[in-house]
Amino acid sequence: MDLLDIARWQFGITTVYHFLMVPLTIGLAILVAGMQTAWYRTGNRRYLKMTKFWGKLMLINFAMGVVTGIVQEFQFGMAWSAYSRFVGDVFGAPLAMEGLLAFFVESTFLGLWIFGWDRLSKGVHLACAWAFSLATVLSAYFILAANSWMQHPVGVRMVEGKPELISIWAVLTNSTVLAAFPHTIFGCFAVAGGFLIGIAAWQIVRQRKQADEAGEPVDEEDRRTWHGSMRLGAWVAVVAFAGLAISGDVQGKLMFDQQPMKMASAEALCHSEAPASFSIFAVGDVRSPNCEDVKSLTVPYILSYLAEGDFTSEVDGVNELIPRYQAEYGTHYPNDPRLGQFAGQPIDYQPLLPVTYWGFRFMIGFGGLAALGGLVVLWLTRKQRFPKGKLWVPLALLGIGAPFVGNISGWVFTEMGRQPFVVAPNPNPSGVDGVFMYTASAVSSGVTPGEMLTSVISLTALYGVLLVVEVFLMIRFARGGFAAVMPPEKEPGESDSDEALSFAY
């Protein structure tokens, strides 16, 4: 493996692991704030139990997300120093906003929320919950603004071969981020919805089993609270998928316009079609340049609609797009020693088709599977019912992973689909002409493959340990249920001053 491949593996491994934490934290933060709002308005103890239990799991996940996210910043300097120098003038503003505004507000109000249960008034404490949860969303927006600039450079001018920021407003209102942001947030809700369903289903069965073994009746309040959590998760999963479908359609049309090679690769569309059919499933080698050996189940006209909003438009294929890229950006890499083995070599403008093709389908398929699970749960749990059968809980727990897989697949497709560029060129309709960077020229030149490989192995091992810690803590506190986060009932005559109580219990 060469230096570039090792650097890409390192970034992929650490980023994918970090992104496991991000959507769950964002989705749970909003839902927990909503649960606390329900308790604030109704005084119903069930909502307080939900707030404390799901809030505890959110805090564990948030802490692990912070730890794993720190490495992302260091990677830019360690493995991608050339890239950092190229985008630094642009990325400085949104990343500073994320750190100094969003994360500062996020961490401050999270601390107030954790330690303010018995020190702040209910209203102020609730405001802290919403400030923290909305700050997580704002933090995501700034990160997505930076990422979207890599997909569609705007708001800059080229000065001595490097982009210079001239409009932060253009970066923050980039059409790409305006489409990517709602899509990402709906994905976060899908993850949180599946998490609620799986844990709540497991707790209901576990509670019933423990009551039977003890010869005692099931705690009705707890059962109804778990049941309510499960149905909330189901509704969130269904609504989130609807939002993903709508925002994904908008995002897809932008990709066809801004990065036609990425979307042609998503369909393994080797030749232009008019009207174009959407491929549901392919059998054969999608890397084949002529596609004769690929058998695909397709839906007529749908790809044309996804691309242009009508059912007759022509969609360009990979084989027709490659000559256009070669005419615009050249057939060979510059003969620059900093490019290492790629200096003067032919440029392959075709992304890795198996990754883009199947990544796109995994994203849609697992997202749809999560929504289908939500619909099934809503039907089976209507009127306080609970489904029976030995496979129910294992399926519900496995369902936690479906939206995670969908989210990760979507990001892998988005990032790998723009190769061989790390900053993709797309001057039309609103991008800046001539702003692009090859991935081969982005990697650090002063690092040896051996040093990079050592870094990959070390970070992968460290993240493996952190994964064990994350799973252990999640299982431990999930097992504790409401009893682990709620204090014992007050005896008659005791003070009501500590009604909310703290997470110390």
mmCIF file of C-alpha atoms in Angstrom, residues 82-91 149 153-166 423 432-437:
data_model
loop_
_atom_site.group_PDB
_atom_site.id
_atom_site.type_symbol
_atom_site.label_atom_id
_atom_site.label_comp_id
_atom_site.label_asym_id
_atom_site.label_seq_id
_atom_site.Cartn_x
_atom_site.Cartn_y
_atom_site.Cartn_z
ATOM 1 C CA ALA A 82 -1.131 19.846 1.808
ATOM 2 C CA TYR A 83 -4.913 19.729 1.940
ATOM 3 C CA SER A 84 -4.927 21.792 5.137
ATOM 4 C CA ARG A 85 -2.831 24.499 3.527
ATOM 5 C CA PHE A 86 -5.106 24.558 0.481
ATOM 6 C CA VAL A 87 -8.442 24.834 2.328
ATOM 7 C CA GLY A 88 -7.215 26.531 5.506
ATOM 8 C CA ASP A 89 -8.337 30.050 4.602
ATOM 9 C CA VAL A 90 -11.848 28.779 3.888
ATOM 10 C CA PHE A 91 -12.236 26.177 6.633
ATOM 11 C CA TRP A 149 -17.542 23.547 0.260
ATOM 12 C CA PRO A 153 -16.608 25.487 -3.774
ATOM 13 C CA VAL A 154 -18.173 28.939 -3.411
ATOM 14 C CA GLY A 155 -17.324 32.330 -1.889
ATOM 15 C CA VAL A 156 -13.627 32.323 -2.809
ATOM 16 C CA ARG A 157 -11.151 33.632 -5.353
ATOM 17 C CA MET A 158 -7.907 31.989 -6.404
ATOM 18 C CA VAL A 159 -4.752 33.766 -5.232
ATOM 19 C CA GLU A 160 -1.414 32.183 -6.131
ATOM 20 C CA GLY A 161 -3.008 28.790 -6.642
ATOM 21 C CA LYS A 162 -4.926 28.776 -3.346
ATOM 22 C CA PRO A 163 -8.551 29.719 -2.578
ATOM 23 C CA GLU A 164 -8.975 32.898 -0.562
ATOM 24 C CA LEU A 165 -12.246 33.444 1.287
ATOM 25 C CA ILE A 166 -14.148 36.516 0.156
ATOM 26 C CA VAL A 423 -12.148 19.337 -3.429
ATOM 27 C CA VAL A 432 -16.091 29.112 -8.611
ATOM 28 C CA ASP A 433 -14.227 28.065 -11.735
ATOM 29 C CA GLY A 434 -10.800 26.488 -11.294
ATOM 30 C CA VAL A 435 -11.141 25.582 -7.600
ATOM 31 C CA PHE A 436 -10.328 21.917 -7.143
ATOM 32 C CA MET A 437 -7.727 19.655 -5.586
#
